[in-house]
Amino acid sequence: MQRIYMDHAATTPTDPRVVEAMMPYFTEFFGNPSSIHGFGRAARKALEDARAVIAQELGAEPAGVIITSGGSEADNLAIKGVAAALREKGRHIITSSVEHHAVLDSCKYLEKQGFDVTYLPVDANGRVQVEDVQNALRDETILVTIMHANNEVGTIQPIKEISEVVKARSKALFHTDAVQTVGAIPVHLDELGVDLLSLSAHKFYGPKGVGALIIRKGVRLESLIHGGAQERNRRAGTENLPGVVGMAKALELANAELPEARPRITRLRDHLIQSVLNGFDHVRLNGHPTERLPGNANFSFEYIEGESLLLNLDLQGIAASSGSACTSGSLDPSHVLLAMGLCHATAHGSLRLSLGKGTTEEEVETVLKVLPGIVEKLRAMSPLYDHVRKECLTCTRTK
Amino acid sequence: MYSDKVMDHFQNPRNVGEIPDADGVGEVGNAVCGDIMRIYLKVNDNRIEDIKFKTFGCGAAIATSSMVTEMVKGKTLEEAMAVTNKAVAEALDGLPPVKMHCSNLAADALHKAIQDYRDRHAG
């Protein structure tokens, strides 16, 4: 059976060129970058070279690249680290209701510590409104954290516009979770106008277990992990050198290949979206029609449930993802889809197909060939399909 | 995460459909939690002569619906009333813990359908 991977938003395969770049740092240059001897110095050089590449690719200072274990730690460090450093200046944070849980749960944690958090709504396409940010800003706002693009529905947020408002109207720092965008669309600290930016290597064909928080000069934050002077006292622990080397190589490759990959993947995505919207009744595209990640297609197939859809696709060799409660380990379906105004039943029936560098036209055609039979089978089994149309279609309302 | 039996019932669900002139119908669940199960019964001489289901839900919801219909077809109403959600899960070689409370409602739907039949034939 042909196996088709359409879950690149979850993770990507490590590029063989990245693996090759990493290999010497497991066995040959295995030294601890903090050691004073030759082994340590060689490791230190490789670490700083990699850091310089990462900084260069994102328009940052090398000193502003803090290596972390991944995107979640970077988000935690940005939010909790800034909150701890600036708590005497104010205790108000602004975020959106569609953030990744690494951001949302960090904010919830801070609420328990006495911080006040504003969770901004989004429109039906999943976009934050710039004027909502403006209206939420207060004298005591210390941090605004809005993701660059949403991991579920792919909507790209107007980060530059939000940044302009934040900078013009407040002293707050601006953080963006760019985990889904780095390597997929151009990401540059100055062009986005952000002070802090999170990324994760395994989303752009790098290794798992490594990421970074990029900070602008002058940004103060408290360390979350204590026990060493690594990363300029901002993150203790021996550096994951093979991982960092891999992340730098992956970022370099992703950005170099972006001008070719982005339009190609976008074309495949648009073909997939148009074919699904034309080929099915009672289906909707979730997320912004144009301001979306090149590889993201997210649909709601009404009257069917996402996990059943995923299991059936998996039985046919197709790997996808869903915002269904059953796939999230909780009883509620995706907070992102609910925030966009979808009703529960429709949110339960979402399907995310995320395309990547390796996705071919043939694979897209195979998915398009397989989907109708699965949707038909599940709808034939669904008690919602015969009579609850009124309940489900009402939720395509716009907010 | 699912047993082979669950996957078998999920892929080849038994007794899917409706009975237009059913003697009893039972429905449980709601769209908010993501599972809705409806069971149709044809009863003859206190026995379940025919049983069909329709389910909106995850793999566990579909498999438990299918399994419960197979377990009680041909059984007396009393025997069917004695079938529990737990027994259905056991017959499927178990369900993942997270599914036990949300998607394991097929016996409840069956019991509701039997109650519906009894209400219709009361007195």
Tab-separated table of C-alpha atoms in Angstrom, chain A:
chain	number	residue	atom	x	y	z
A	1	MET	CA	0.000	0.000	0.000
A	2	GLN	CA	1.210	3.492	-0.893
A	3	ARG	CA	1.704	5.531	2.289
A	4	ILE	CA	0.908	9.212	2.080
A	5	TYR	CA	2.008	11.665	4.760
A	6	MET	CA	-0.253	14.710	4.984
A	7	ASP	CA	0.507	15.743	8.550
A	8	HIS	CA	3.462	18.090	8.075
A	9	ALA	CA	1.981	20.558	10.574
A	10	ALA	CA	2.486	17.892	13.251
A	11	THR	CA	6.056	17.127	12.263
A	12	THR	CA	8.239	16.722	9.201
A	13	PRO	CA	10.781	14.084	8.237
A	14	THR	CA	14.333	15.194	8.948
A	15	ASP	CA	16.043	16.154	5.702
A	16	PRO	CA	18.872	13.672	4.949
A	17	ARG	CA	21.248	16.620	4.410
A	18	VAL	CA	20.406	17.753	7.948
A	19	VAL	CA	21.067	14.285	9.353
A	20	GLU	CA	24.389	14.262	7.529
A	21	ALA	CA	25.338	17.638	9.005
A	22	MET	CA	24.493	16.408	12.495
A	23	MET	CA	26.343	13.100	12.422
A	24	PRO	CA	29.881	14.313	13.278
A	25	TYR	CA	28.546	15.931	16.446
A	26	PHE	CA	27.486	12.618	17.948
A	27	THR	CA	30.774	10.802	17.692
A	28	GLU	CA	33.607	13.030	16.506
A	29	PHE	CA	32.895	16.485	17.930
A	30	PHE	CA	31.116	15.240	21.020
A	31	GLY	CA	32.701	17.646	23.458
A	32	ASN	CA	30.807	19.730	25.960
A	33	PRO	CA	30.773	23.321	24.677
A	34	SER	CA	31.449	24.513	28.232
A	35	SER	CA	34.692	22.504	28.528
A	36	ILE	CA	37.944	24.351	28.237
A	37	HIS	CA	39.894	21.647	26.360
A	38	GLY	CA	40.104	21.107	22.615
A	39	PHE	CA	37.053	18.859	22.482
A	40	GLY	CA	35.034	21.537	24.241
A	41	ARG	CA	36.413	24.338	22.101
A	42	ALA	CA	35.530	22.500	18.880
A	43	ALA	CA	32.005	21.987	20.179
A	44	ARG	CA	31.758	25.623	21.256
A	45	LYS	CA	32.802	26.774	17.797
A	46	ALA	CA	30.205	24.577	16.114
A	47	LEU	CA	27.540	25.828	18.526
A	48	GLU	CA	28.338	29.477	17.921
A	49	ASP	CA	28.595	28.969	14.156
A	50	ALA	CA	25.153	27.379	14.173
A	51	ARG	CA	23.788	30.166	16.348
A	52	ALA	CA	25.141	32.745	13.896
A	53	VAL	CA	23.415	30.984	10.999
A	54	ILE	CA	20.088	30.907	12.866
A	55	ALA	CA	20.427	34.590	13.747
A	56	GLN	CA	21.345	35.504	10.183
A	57	GLU	CA	18.387	33.616	8.717
A	58	LEU	CA	15.900	35.380	10.987
A	59	GLY	CA	17.459	38.844	11.040
A	60	ALA	CA	18.468	38.569	14.693
A	61	GLU	CA	21.604	39.072	16.767
A	62	PRO	CA	23.480	35.848	17.622
A	63	ALA	CA	23.286	36.884	21.297
A	64	GLY	CA	19.500	36.936	20.941
A	65	VAL	CA	19.235	33.268	19.980
A	66	ILE	CA	18.312	31.182	23.027
A	67	ILE	CA	18.401	27.476	22.302
A	68	THR	CA	15.512	25.502	23.828
A	69	SER	CA	14.159	21.966	23.674
A	70	GLY	CA	11.558	23.030	21.137
A	71	GLY	CA	8.635	25.336	20.446
A	72	SER	CA	6.756	24.652	23.669
A	73	GLU	CA	9.728	25.550	25.833
A	74	ALA	CA	10.374	28.651	23.739
A	75	ASP	CA	6.761	29.782	24.256
A	76	ASN	CA	6.959	29.039	27.989
A	77	LEU	CA	10.237	30.930	28.320
A	78	ALA	CA	8.930	33.918	26.376
A	79	ILE	CA	5.742	34.265	28.392
A	80	LYS	CA	6.748	33.180	31.891
A	81	GLY	CA	10.252	34.628	31.488
A	82	VAL	CA	9.005	38.078	30.493
A	83	ALA	CA	6.237	37.999	33.112
A	84	ALA	CA	8.739	37.198	35.859
A	85	ALA	CA	11.178	39.888	34.724
A	86	LEU	CA	8.568	42.614	34.302
A	87	ARG	CA	6.050	41.797	37.017
A	88	GLU	CA	6.852	45.024	38.842
A	89	LYS	CA	6.008	47.029	35.710
A	90	GLY	CA	2.593	45.513	35.174
A	91	ARG	CA	0.633	42.298	35.277
A	92	HIS	CA	-1.446	42.390	32.126
A	93	ILE	CA	-0.900	40.128	29.121
A	94	ILE	CA	-2.777	40.050	25.815
A	95	THR	CA	-3.066	36.920	23.706
A	96	SER	CA	-5.599	35.358	21.348
A	97	SER	CA	-8.110	32.576	21.842
A	98	VAL	CA	-6.585	30.458	19.046
A	99	GLU	CA	-3.011	30.144	20.318
A	100	HIS	CA	-1.209	26.844	20.721
A	101	HIS	CA	-1.691	25.347	24.182
A	102	ALA	CA	1.962	26.090	24.985
A	103	VAL	CA	0.927	29.759	24.952
A	104	LEU	CA	-2.597	29.398	26.346
A	105	ASP	CA	-1.582	27.172	29.231
A	106	SER	CA	1.384	29.386	30.087
A	107	CYS	CA	-1.048	32.305	30.261
A	108	LYS	CA	-3.449	30.288	32.418
A	109	TYR	CA	-0.576	29.451	34.737
A	110	LEU	CA	0.236	33.161	35.050
A	111	GLU	CA	-3.403	33.946	35.828
A	112	LYS	CA	-3.022	31.705	38.858
A	113	GLN	CA	0.045	33.773	39.801
A	114	GLY	CA	-2.007	36.959	39.829
A	115	PHE	CA	-1.617	38.142	36.248
A	116	ASP	CA	-4.544	39.401	34.217
A	117	VAL	CA	-4.816	37.912	30.715
A	118	THR	CA	-6.983	39.138	27.843
A	119	TYR	CA	-7.876	36.425	25.327
A	120	LEU	CA	-8.821	38.213	22.104
A	121	PRO	CA	-11.529	36.739	19.878
A	122	VAL	CA	-10.987	35.948	16.192
A	123	ASP	CA	-13.221	36.402	13.170
A	124	ALA	CA	-14.808	33.535	11.209
A	125	ASN	CA	-11.528	33.069	9.304
A	126	GLY	CA	-9.539	32.818	12.502
A	127	ARG	CA	-7.949	36.271	12.306
A	128	VAL	CA	-7.284	38.592	15.215
A	129	GLN	CA	-8.551	42.138	14.626
A	130	VAL	CA	-5.887	44.812	14.999
A	131	GLU	CA	-8.344	47.197	16.659
A	132	ASP	CA	-9.145	44.557	19.275
A	133	VAL	CA	-5.465	44.521	20.214
A	134	GLN	CA	-5.441	48.303	20.339
A	135	ASN	CA	-8.514	48.394	22.584
A	136	ALA	CA	-7.106	45.786	24.932
A	137	LEU	CA	-3.804	47.596	25.553
A	138	ARG	CA	-3.425	49.111	29.018
A	139	ASP	CA	-0.702	51.028	30.833
A	140	GLU	CA	0.151	47.852	32.740
A	141	THR	CA	0.287	45.588	29.662
A	142	ILE	CA	3.741	44.036	29.654
A	143	LEU	CA	3.385	41.461	26.897
A	144	VAL	CA	1.328	40.807	23.773
A	145	THR	CA	1.654	37.280	22.382
A	146	ILE	CA	-0.076	36.440	19.096
A	147	MET	CA	0.913	33.493	16.917
A	148	HIS	CA	2.258	34.095	13.414
A	149	ALA	CA	0.122	31.362	11.876
A	150	ASN	CA	-2.310	28.926	13.397
A	151	ASN	CA	-1.269	25.299	13.576
A	152	GLU	CA	-4.765	23.913	13.006
A	153	VAL	CA	-6.426	26.106	10.400
A	154	GLY	CA	-3.325	27.749	8.941
A	155	THR	CA	-4.562	31.339	9.192
A	156	ILE	CA	-1.725	33.867	9.108
A	157	GLN	CA	-2.157	36.745	11.565
A	158	PRO	CA	-1.469	40.389	10.651
A	159	ILE	CA	1.621	40.449	12.870
A	160	LYS	CA	3.213	43.543	11.350
A	161	GLU	CA	0.022	45.575	11.756
A	162	ILE	CA	-0.441	44.360	15.318
A	163	SER	CA	3.181	45.173	16.082
A	164	GLU	CA	2.755	48.728	14.825
A	165	VAL	CA	-0.184	49.265	17.152
A	166	VAL	CA	1.584	47.670	20.113
A	167	LYS	CA	4.705	49.771	19.565
A	168	ALA	CA	2.805	53.012	18.966
A	169	ARG	CA	0.409	52.665	21.878
A	170	SER	CA	2.257	50.851	24.634
A	171	LYS	CA	5.525	49.787	26.172
A	172	ALA	CA	4.545	46.124	25.969
A	173	LEU	CA	6.849	43.542	24.444
A	174	PHE	CA	5.497	41.618	21.473
A	175	HIS	CA	6.033	37.867	21.149
A	176	THR	CA	4.975	35.664	18.267
A	177	ASP	CA	4.836	31.885	18.158
A	178	ALA	CA	6.269	31.318	14.674
A	179	VAL	CA	6.523	27.555	15.012
A	180	GLN	CA	4.339	26.977	11.943
A	181	THR	CA	5.804	29.711	9.756
A	182	VAL	CA	9.599	29.494	10.057
A	183	GLY	CA	10.806	27.782	6.888
A	184	ALA	CA	7.328	27.868	5.327
A	185	ILE	CA	7.000	31.592	4.621
A	186	PRO	CA	9.541	34.408	5.048
A	187	VAL	CA	10.146	35.173	8.739
A	188	HIS	CA	12.297	38.157	9.676
A	189	LEU	CA	12.382	39.773	13.096
A	190	ASP	CA	12.432	43.366	11.816
A	191	GLU	CA	9.839	42.845	9.115
A	192	LEU	CA	7.440	41.341	11.629
A	193	GLY	CA	8.374	43.954	14.229
A	194	VAL	CA	8.389	41.484	17.103
A	195	ASP	CA	10.604	41.422	20.197
A	196	LEU	CA	10.454	37.668	20.806
A	197	LEU	CA	9.843	34.788	18.420
A	198	SER	CA	9.523	31.026	19.018
A	199	LEU	CA	10.508	28.318	16.572
A	200	SER	CA	10.872	24.552	16.488
A	201	ALA	CA	13.300	22.673	14.235
A	202	HIS	CA	11.190	19.595	13.528
A	203	LYS	CA	8.550	21.688	11.776
A	204	PHE	CA	11.004	22.625	9.013
A	205	TYR	CA	12.711	19.269	8.345
A	206	GLY	CA	15.089	19.564	11.271
A	207	PRO	CA	15.420	17.226	14.248
A	208	LYS	CA	12.949	16.922	17.129
A	209	GLY	CA	13.856	18.123	20.606
A	210	VAL	CA	15.402	21.432	19.628
A	211	GLY	CA	14.047	24.909	19.023
A	212	ALA	CA	14.824	28.478	19.911
A	213	LEU	CA	13.473	31.634	21.397
A	214	ILE	CA	14.760	34.621	19.461
A	215	ILE	CA	14.882	37.867	21.408
A	216	ARG	CA	15.705	41.390	20.446
A	217	LYS	CA	18.528	43.210	22.223
A	218	GLY	CA	17.402	44.669	25.520
A	219	VAL	CA	14.577	42.193	26.160
A	220	ARG	CA	14.747	41.064	29.775
A	221	LEU	CA	13.603	37.655	30.824
A	222	GLU	CA	14.048	35.319	33.749
A	223	SER	CA	15.356	31.842	33.183
A	224	LEU	CA	12.994	28.892	33.707
A	225	ILE	CA	15.730	26.284	33.973
A	226	HIS	CA	18.482	26.892	36.513
A	227	GLY	CA	21.776	25.132	36.952
A	228	GLY	CA	24.370	26.568	34.627
A	229	ALA	CA	25.497	29.633	32.745
A	230	GLN	CA	24.647	28.292	29.316
A	231	GLU	CA	22.770	30.500	26.870
A	232	ARG	CA	23.950	33.588	28.752
A	233	ASN	CA	22.309	32.437	31.958
A	234	ARG	CA	18.954	32.229	30.268
A	235	ARG	CA	18.703	28.449	29.891
A	236	ALA	CA	20.818	26.073	31.933
A	237	GLY	CA	21.850	22.646	30.679
A	238	THR	CA	24.443	21.240	28.302
A	239	GLU	CA	23.495	22.303	24.800
A	240	ASN	CA	22.008	19.783	22.370
A	241	LEU	CA	24.829	20.340	19.905
A	242	PRO	CA	23.819	17.865	17.176
A	243	GLY	CA	20.307	19.278	17.428
A	244	VAL	CA	21.435	22.893	17.164
A	245	VAL	CA	23.689	22.101	14.188
A	246	GLY	CA	20.741	20.299	12.592
A	247	MET	CA	18.378	23.182	13.271
A	248	ALA	CA	20.764	25.677	11.661
A	249	LYS	CA	21.244	23.482	8.606
A	250	ALA	CA	17.501	22.867	8.284
A	251	LEU	CA	16.710	26.562	8.546
A	252	GLU	CA	19.336	27.445	5.968
A	253	LEU	CA	17.959	24.836	3.555
A	254	ALA	CA	14.298	25.717	4.157
A	255	ASN	CA	14.863	29.409	3.512
A	256	ALA	CA	17.041	28.744	0.449
A	257	GLU	CA	14.396	26.440	-1.030
A	258	LEU	CA	11.420	28.535	0.025
A	259	PRO	CA	11.137	30.481	-3.267
A	260	GLU	CA	10.630	27.176	-5.100
A	261	ALA	CA	8.754	25.187	-2.447
A	262	ARG	CA	6.251	27.791	-1.343
A	263	PRO	CA	4.489	28.382	-4.700
A	264	ARG	CA	4.587	24.682	-5.545
A	265	ILE	CA	3.027	23.616	-2.233
A	266	THR	CA	0.525	26.483	-2.414
A	267	ARG	CA	-0.612	25.302	-5.858
A	268	LEU	CA	-1.101	21.757	-4.595
A	269	ARG	CA	-2.985	23.066	-1.547
A	270	ASP	CA	-5.289	25.224	-3.680
A	271	HIS	CA	-5.996	22.329	-6.004
A	272	LEU	CA	-6.851	20.143	-3.010
A	273	ILE	CA	-9.082	22.816	-1.464
A	274	GLN	CA	-10.930	23.596	-4.699
A	275	SER	CA	-11.464	19.936	-5.505
A	276	VAL	CA	-12.871	19.180	-2.055
A	277	LEU	CA	-15.122	22.239	-2.013
A	278	ASN	CA	-16.414	21.406	-5.506
A	279	GLY	CA	-16.657	17.681	-4.944
A	280	PHE	CA	-18.609	17.452	-1.689
A	281	ASP	CA	-21.847	18.732	-0.259
A	282	HIS	CA	-21.879	20.045	3.296
A	283	VAL	CA	-18.188	20.737	3.535
A	284	ARG	CA	-16.499	23.964	4.539
A	285	LEU	CA	-12.960	25.250	4.448
A	286	ASN	CA	-11.740	26.287	7.886
A	287	GLY	CA	-9.315	29.190	8.081
A	288	HIS	CA	-8.594	32.118	5.820
A	289	PRO	CA	-9.035	31.427	2.079
A	290	THR	CA	-5.814	33.199	1.059
A	291	GLU	CA	-3.940	34.362	4.186
A	292	ARG	CA	-3.014	30.812	5.140
A	293	LEU	CA	0.032	28.588	5.433
A	294	PRO	CA	1.157	27.192	2.049
A	295	GLY	CA	0.651	23.583	3.147
A	296	ASN	CA	-2.510	23.825	5.238
A	297	ALA	CA	-5.936	22.589	4.142
A	298	ASN	CA	-8.523	22.238	6.910
A	299	PHE	CA	-12.079	21.139	6.200
A	300	SER	CA	-15.191	20.353	8.178
A	301	PHE	CA	-17.220	17.514	6.742
A	302	GLU	CA	-20.599	17.970	8.323
A	303	TYR	CA	-22.430	15.027	9.924
A	304	ILE	CA	-19.301	12.948	10.443
A	305	GLU	CA	-16.762	12.793	13.211
A	306	GLY	CA	-13.063	13.467	12.698
A	307	GLU	CA	-11.524	10.461	14.382
A	308	SER	CA	-13.575	8.070	12.253
A	309	LEU	CA	-12.419	9.969	9.206
A	310	LEU	CA	-8.768	9.751	10.317
A	311	LEU	CA	-8.973	6.032	11.076
A	312	ASN	CA	-10.465	5.330	7.672
A	313	LEU	CA	-7.820	7.429	5.932
A	314	ASP	CA	-5.109	5.659	7.929
A	315	LEU	CA	-6.483	2.281	6.837
A	316	GLN	CA	-5.883	3.493	3.283
A	317	GLY	CA	-2.359	4.641	4.113
A	318	ILE	CA	-3.098	8.350	4.441
A	319	ALA	CA	-1.853	10.189	7.553
A	320	ALA	CA	-3.866	13.276	8.515
A	321	SER	CA	-5.088	15.066	11.618
A	322	SER	CA	-8.324	16.396	13.111
A	323	GLY	CA	-9.620	18.883	15.650
A	324	SER	CA	-12.048	16.283	16.923
A	325	ALA	CA	-12.273	15.842	20.697
A	326	CYS	CA	-11.389	12.186	20.277
A	327	THR	CA	-8.033	13.097	18.842
A	328	SER	CA	-7.280	15.778	21.409
A	329	GLY	CA	-7.665	13.586	24.466
A	330	SER	CA	-10.346	15.874	25.893
A	331	LEU	CA	-14.111	16.008	25.524
A	332	ASP	CA	-14.118	19.305	23.709
A	333	PRO	CA	-13.281	19.662	20.065
A	334	SER	CA	-10.679	22.153	18.879
A	335	HIS	CA	-10.684	25.466	20.773
A	336	VAL	CA	-9.593	27.086	17.523
A	337	LEU	CA	-12.641	25.964	15.556
A	338	LEU	CA	-14.987	26.866	18.426
A	339	ALA	CA	-13.376	30.330	18.672
A	340	MET	CA	-14.046	30.768	14.938
A	341	GLY	CA	-17.733	30.220	15.591
A	342	LEU	CA	-18.196	26.637	14.468
A	343	CYS	CA	-20.731	24.582	16.386
A	344	HIS	CA	-19.536	21.512	18.245
A	345	ALA	CA	-20.816	18.973	15.724
A	346	THR	CA	-19.041	20.690	12.842
A	347	ALA	CA	-15.876	21.158	14.877
A	348	HIS	CA	-15.871	17.427	15.649
A	349	GLY	CA	-15.838	16.716	11.909
A	350	SER	CA	-12.716	18.621	10.972
A	351	LEU	CA	-9.907	17.209	8.878
A	352	ARG	CA	-6.473	18.812	8.556
A	353	LEU	CA	-4.357	17.794	5.582
A	354	SER	CA	-0.967	19.491	5.814
A	355	LEU	CA	1.248	19.269	2.763
A	356	GLY	CA	5.009	19.528	2.699
A	357	LYS	CA	8.155	19.490	0.615
A	358	GLY	CA	7.728	15.854	-0.317
A	359	THR	CA	4.045	16.039	-1.236
A	360	THR	CA	3.361	15.175	-4.872
A	361	GLU	CA	0.472	15.913	-7.201
A	362	GLU	CA	-0.142	12.186	-7.409
A	363	GLU	CA	-0.546	11.982	-3.625
A	364	VAL	CA	-3.080	14.801	-3.663
A	365	GLU	CA	-4.999	12.973	-6.417
A	366	THR	CA	-4.975	9.757	-4.383
A	367	VAL	CA	-6.425	11.569	-1.362
A	368	LEU	CA	-9.098	13.108	-3.594
A	369	LYS	CA	-9.927	9.661	-4.949
A	370	VAL	CA	-10.138	8.013	-1.519
A	371	LEU	CA	-12.045	10.706	0.411
A	372	PRO	CA	-15.494	10.436	-1.232
A	373	GLY	CA	-15.952	6.764	-0.377
A	374	ILE	CA	-15.010	7.348	3.265
A	375	VAL	CA	-17.212	10.405	3.668
A	376	GLU	CA	-20.124	8.598	2.003
A	377	LYS	CA	-19.721	5.530	4.216
A	378	LEU	CA	-19.622	7.571	7.435
A	379	ARG	CA	-22.516	9.781	6.403
A	380	ALA	CA	-24.632	6.747	5.530
A	381	MET	CA	-24.024	5.645	9.123
A	382	SER	CA	-24.692	9.046	10.673
A	383	PRO	CA	-28.017	9.809	12.367
A	384	LEU	CA	-27.248	13.503	11.866
A	385	TYR	CA	-27.230	13.206	8.116
A	386	ASP	CA	-30.945	12.426	7.763
A	387	HIS	CA	-32.553	15.144	9.804
A	388	VAL	CA	-30.337	17.433	11.811
A	389	ARG	CA	-29.297	19.628	8.933
A	390	LYS	CA	-30.821	22.596	10.697
A	391	GLU	CA	-28.614	22.087	13.728
A	392	CYS	CA	-25.407	21.800	11.780
A	393	LEU	CA	-25.734	24.279	8.987
A	394	THR	CA	-26.629	27.092	11.334
A	395	CYS	CA	-23.139	27.036	12.694
A	396	THR	CA	-21.564	28.249	9.483
A	397	ARG	CA	-22.708	31.641	10.706
A	398	THR	CA	-20.255	34.473	10.518
A	399	LYS	CA	-19.395	36.327	13.634
